[in-house]
């Protein structure tokens, strides 16, 4: 039977928040790419976002696989530490994606106008618990 503590619940909540944010970025990247592909002048930016989306998916896959490697019986404190390490790695990935998206928005007027017209659902306040 697993022990549940306040710290493990906080780590699980943080993981859910950052996972939701990464999924939102993935969805937004997909919609952005589809929109930009309609404009021949924006093909380069669409390609750049496609690479960014690929980086997001591959990094997420690698991080998740490394966490789910079978390990020997470990203490609860070590499990909790690994859980928080995973959350912080995902949060770092999220910040990288946001930085690159910000650069793309600065460079593409079409993308910026499209982004402004979208209903952005970003819970920045929920990410405060990760800092």
PDB file of C-alpha atoms in Angstrom:
ATOM      1  CA  UNK A   1       0.000   0.000   0.000  1.00  0.00           C
ATOM      2  CA  UNK A   2       1.334   3.421  -0.945  1.00  0.00           C
ATOM      3  CA  UNK A   3       1.746   6.194   1.580  1.00  0.00           C
ATOM      4  CA  UNK A   4       0.103   9.451   0.655  1.00  0.00           C
ATOM      5  CA  UNK A   5       1.440  12.621   2.168  1.00  0.00           C
ATOM      6  CA  UNK A   6       0.728  16.275   1.704  1.00  0.00           C
ATOM      7  CA  UNK A   7       4.026  16.669  -0.168  1.00  0.00           C
ATOM      8  CA  UNK A   8       3.227  13.818  -2.557  1.00  0.00           C
ATOM      9  CA  UNK A   9      -0.194  15.342  -3.232  1.00  0.00           C
ATOM     10  CA  UNK A  10       1.429  18.730  -3.924  1.00  0.00           C
ATOM     11  CA  UNK A  11       3.860  17.064  -6.333  1.00  0.00           C
ATOM     12  CA  UNK A  12       1.016  15.247  -8.086  1.00  0.00           C
ATOM     13  CA  UNK A  13      -0.953  18.500  -8.399  1.00  0.00           C
ATOM     14  CA  UNK A  14       2.087  20.315  -9.773  1.00  0.00           C
ATOM     15  CA  UNK A  15       2.597  17.503 -12.299  1.00  0.00           C
ATOM     16  CA  UNK A  16      -1.046  17.794 -13.404  1.00  0.00           C
ATOM     17  CA  UNK A  17      -0.754  21.576 -13.812  1.00  0.00           C
ATOM     18  CA  UNK A  18       2.434  21.486 -15.844  1.00  0.00           C
ATOM     19  CA  UNK A  19       1.148  18.558 -17.946  1.00  0.00           C
ATOM     20  CA  UNK A  20      -2.034  20.481 -18.722  1.00  0.00           C
ATOM     21  CA  UNK A  21       0.017  23.517 -19.721  1.00  0.00           C
ATOM     22  CA  UNK A  22       2.231  21.411 -22.010  1.00  0.00           C
ATOM     23  CA  UNK A  23      -0.841  19.866 -23.628  1.00  0.00           C
ATOM     24  CA  UNK A  24      -2.267  23.347 -24.215  1.00  0.00           C
ATOM     25  CA  UNK A  25       0.987  24.453 -25.866  1.00  0.00           C
ATOM     26  CA  UNK A  26       0.965  21.340 -28.052  1.00  0.00           C
ATOM     27  CA  UNK A  27      -2.625  22.035 -29.139  1.00  0.00           C
ATOM     28  CA  UNK A  28      -1.881  25.701 -29.754  1.00  0.00           C
ATOM     29  CA  UNK A  29       1.207  24.846 -31.789  1.00  0.00           C
ATOM     30  CA  UNK A  30      -0.850  22.464 -33.929  1.00  0.00           C
ATOM     31  CA  UNK A  31      -3.515  25.087 -34.579  1.00  0.00           C
ATOM     32  CA  UNK A  32      -0.867  27.751 -35.254  1.00  0.00           C
ATOM     33  CA  UNK A  33       0.893  25.545 -37.782  1.00  0.00           C
ATOM     34  CA  UNK A  34      -2.390  24.822 -39.578  1.00  0.00           C
ATOM     35  CA  UNK A  35      -3.185  28.534 -39.702  1.00  0.00           C
ATOM     36  CA  UNK A  36       0.261  29.577 -40.949  1.00  0.00           C
ATOM     37  CA  UNK A  37       0.293  26.922 -43.679  1.00  0.00           C
ATOM     38  CA  UNK A  38      -2.539  28.852 -45.375  1.00  0.00           C
ATOM     39  CA  UNK A  39      -0.133  31.713 -46.109  1.00  0.00           C
ATOM     40  CA  UNK A  40       2.750  30.969 -48.514  1.00  0.00           C
ATOM     41  CA  UNK A  41       4.862  33.741 -46.956  1.00  0.00           C
ATOM     42  CA  UNK A  42       4.590  32.055 -43.540  1.00  0.00           C
ATOM     43  CA  UNK A  43       5.830  28.616 -44.607  1.00  0.00           C
ATOM     44  CA  UNK A  44       9.177  29.184 -42.896  1.00  0.00           C
ATOM     45  CA  UNK A  45       7.486  30.083 -39.600  1.00  0.00           C
ATOM     46  CA  UNK A  46       5.170  27.075 -39.881  1.00  0.00           C
ATOM     47  CA  UNK A  47       8.231  24.871 -40.328  1.00  0.00           C
ATOM     48  CA  UNK A  48       9.881  26.455 -37.306  1.00  0.00           C
ATOM     49  CA  UNK A  49       6.783  25.779 -35.174  1.00  0.00           C
ATOM     50  CA  UNK A  50       6.650  22.215 -36.479  1.00  0.00           C
ATOM     51  CA  UNK A  51      10.204  21.684 -35.247  1.00  0.00           C
ATOM     52  CA  UNK A  52       9.288  23.262 -31.912  1.00  0.00           C
ATOM     53  CA  UNK A  53       6.283  20.934 -31.598  1.00  0.00           C
ATOM     54  CA  UNK A  54       8.463  17.937 -32.446  1.00  0.00           C
ATOM     55  CA  UNK A  55      10.968  19.039 -29.778  1.00  0.00           C
ATOM     56  CA  UNK A  56       8.132  19.309 -27.262  1.00  0.00           C
ATOM     57  CA  UNK A  57       6.814  15.832 -28.017  1.00  0.00           C
ATOM     58  CA  UNK A  58      10.227  14.128 -28.074  1.00  0.00           C
ATOM     59  CA  UNK A  59      11.444  15.848 -24.909  1.00  0.00           C
ATOM     60  CA  UNK A  60       8.251  14.931 -23.124  1.00  0.00           C
ATOM     61  CA  UNK A  61       8.564  11.319 -24.265  1.00  0.00           C
ATOM     62  CA  UNK A  62      12.192  11.105 -23.122  1.00  0.00           C
ATOM     63  CA  UNK A  63      11.492  12.684 -19.738  1.00  0.00           C
ATOM     64  CA  UNK A  64       8.524  10.423 -19.115  1.00  0.00           C
ATOM     65  CA  UNK A  65      10.414   7.285 -20.134  1.00  0.00           C
ATOM     66  CA  UNK A  66      13.325   8.147 -17.864  1.00  0.00           C
ATOM     67  CA  UNK A  67      10.967   8.570 -14.905  1.00  0.00           C
ATOM     68  CA  UNK A  68       9.144   5.306 -15.500  1.00  0.00           C
ATOM     69  CA  UNK A  69      12.275   3.156 -15.613  1.00  0.00           C
ATOM     70  CA  UNK A  70      11.902   0.245 -13.236  1.00  0.00           C
ATOM     71  CA  UNK A  71      13.802   0.881 -10.032  1.00  0.00           C
ATOM     72  CA  UNK A  72      14.486  -1.124  -6.946  1.00  0.00           C
ATOM     73  CA  UNK A  73      12.462  -0.519  -3.851  1.00  0.00           C
ATOM     74  CA  UNK A  74      13.252   3.008  -2.754  1.00  0.00           C
ATOM     75  CA  UNK A  75      12.302   5.139   0.177  1.00  0.00           C
ATOM     76  CA  UNK A  76       9.306   7.453  -0.037  1.00  0.00           C
ATOM     77  CA  UNK A  77      11.607  10.469   0.197  1.00  0.00           C
ATOM     78  CA  UNK A  78      13.529   9.328  -2.881  1.00  0.00           C
ATOM     79  CA  UNK A  79      10.318   8.716  -4.807  1.00  0.00           C
ATOM     80  CA  UNK A  80       9.078  12.168  -3.861  1.00  0.00           C
ATOM     81  CA  UNK A  81      12.390  13.740  -4.872  1.00  0.00           C
ATOM     82  CA  UNK A  82      12.218  12.029  -8.289  1.00  0.00           C
ATOM     83  CA  UNK A  83       8.634  13.180  -8.682  1.00  0.00           C
ATOM     84  CA  UNK A  84       9.585  16.804  -8.012  1.00  0.00           C
ATOM     85  CA  UNK A  85      12.603  16.511 -10.292  1.00  0.00           C
ATOM     86  CA  UNK A  86      10.306  15.362 -13.092  1.00  0.00           C
ATOM     87  CA  UNK A  87       7.909  18.248 -12.439  1.00  0.00           C
ATOM     88  CA  UNK A  88      10.743  20.767 -12.582  1.00  0.00           C
ATOM     89  CA  UNK A  89      12.112  19.249 -15.781  1.00  0.00           C
ATOM     90  CA  UNK A  90       8.663  19.532 -17.354  1.00  0.00           C
ATOM     91  CA  UNK A  91       8.365  23.108 -16.114  1.00  0.00           C
ATOM     92  CA  UNK A  92      11.741  23.940 -17.666  1.00  0.00           C
ATOM     93  CA  UNK A  93      10.520  22.447 -20.955  1.00  0.00           C
ATOM     94  CA  UNK A  94       7.371  24.566 -20.707  1.00  0.00           C
ATOM     95  CA  UNK A  95       9.452  27.713 -20.204  1.00  0.00           C
ATOM     96  CA  UNK A  96      11.586  26.811 -23.229  1.00  0.00           C
ATOM     97  CA  UNK A  97       8.477  26.357 -25.374  1.00  0.00           C
ATOM     98  CA  UNK A  98       7.010  29.654 -24.138  1.00  0.00           C
ATOM     99  CA  UNK A  99      10.266  31.483 -24.897  1.00  0.00           C
ATOM    100  CA  UNK A 100      10.386  30.133 -28.444  1.00  0.00           C
ATOM    101  CA  UNK A 101       6.707  30.909 -28.975  1.00  0.00           C
ATOM    102  CA  UNK A 102       7.344  34.452 -27.793  1.00  0.00           C
ATOM    103  CA  UNK A 103      10.156  34.832 -30.315  1.00  0.00           C
ATOM    104  CA  UNK A 104       7.929  33.462 -33.068  1.00  0.00           C
ATOM    105  CA  UNK A 105       5.162  35.898 -32.127  1.00  0.00           C
ATOM    106  CA  UNK A 106       7.643  38.786 -32.281  1.00  0.00           C
ATOM    107  CA  UNK A 107       8.768  37.759 -35.761  1.00  0.00           C
ATOM    108  CA  UNK A 108       5.418  36.925 -37.373  1.00  0.00           C
ATOM    109  CA  UNK A 109       2.662  39.492 -37.593  1.00  0.00           C
ATOM    110  CA  UNK A 110       0.273  36.866 -39.000  1.00  0.00           C
ATOM    111  CA  UNK A 111       0.897  34.578 -36.048  1.00  0.00           C
ATOM    112  CA  UNK A 112       0.541  37.446 -33.571  1.00  0.00           C
ATOM    113  CA  UNK A 113      -2.809  38.534 -35.016  1.00  0.00           C
ATOM    114  CA  UNK A 114      -4.068  34.956 -35.021  1.00  0.00           C
ATOM    115  CA  UNK A 115      -2.882  34.429 -31.437  1.00  0.00           C
ATOM    116  CA  UNK A 116      -4.599  37.612 -30.250  1.00  0.00           C
ATOM    117  CA  UNK A 117      -7.881  36.396 -31.770  1.00  0.00           C
ATOM    118  CA  UNK A 118      -7.714  33.064 -29.940  1.00  0.00           C
ATOM    119  CA  UNK A 119      -9.341  32.351 -26.605  1.00  0.00           C
ATOM    120  CA  UNK A 120      -6.168  31.852 -24.559  1.00  0.00           C
ATOM    121  CA  UNK A 121      -6.641  29.518 -21.613  1.00  0.00           C
ATOM    122  CA  UNK A 122      -3.385  29.770 -19.715  1.00  0.00           C
ATOM    123  CA  UNK A 123      -3.284  29.388 -15.953  1.00  0.00           C
ATOM    124  CA  UNK A 124      -0.127  31.281 -15.158  1.00  0.00           C
ATOM    125  CA  UNK A 125      -1.199  31.694 -11.535  1.00  0.00           C
ATOM    126  CA  UNK A 126      -1.325  27.914 -11.162  1.00  0.00           C
ATOM    127  CA  UNK A 127       2.332  27.695 -12.195  1.00  0.00           C
ATOM    128  CA  UNK A 128       3.448  29.873  -9.283  1.00  0.00           C
ATOM    129  CA  UNK A 129       3.533  26.818  -7.037  1.00  0.00           C
ATOM    130  CA  UNK A 130       6.386  25.427  -9.163  1.00  0.00           C
ATOM    131  CA  UNK A 131       8.776  28.304  -8.618  1.00  0.00           C
TER     132      UNK A 131
END
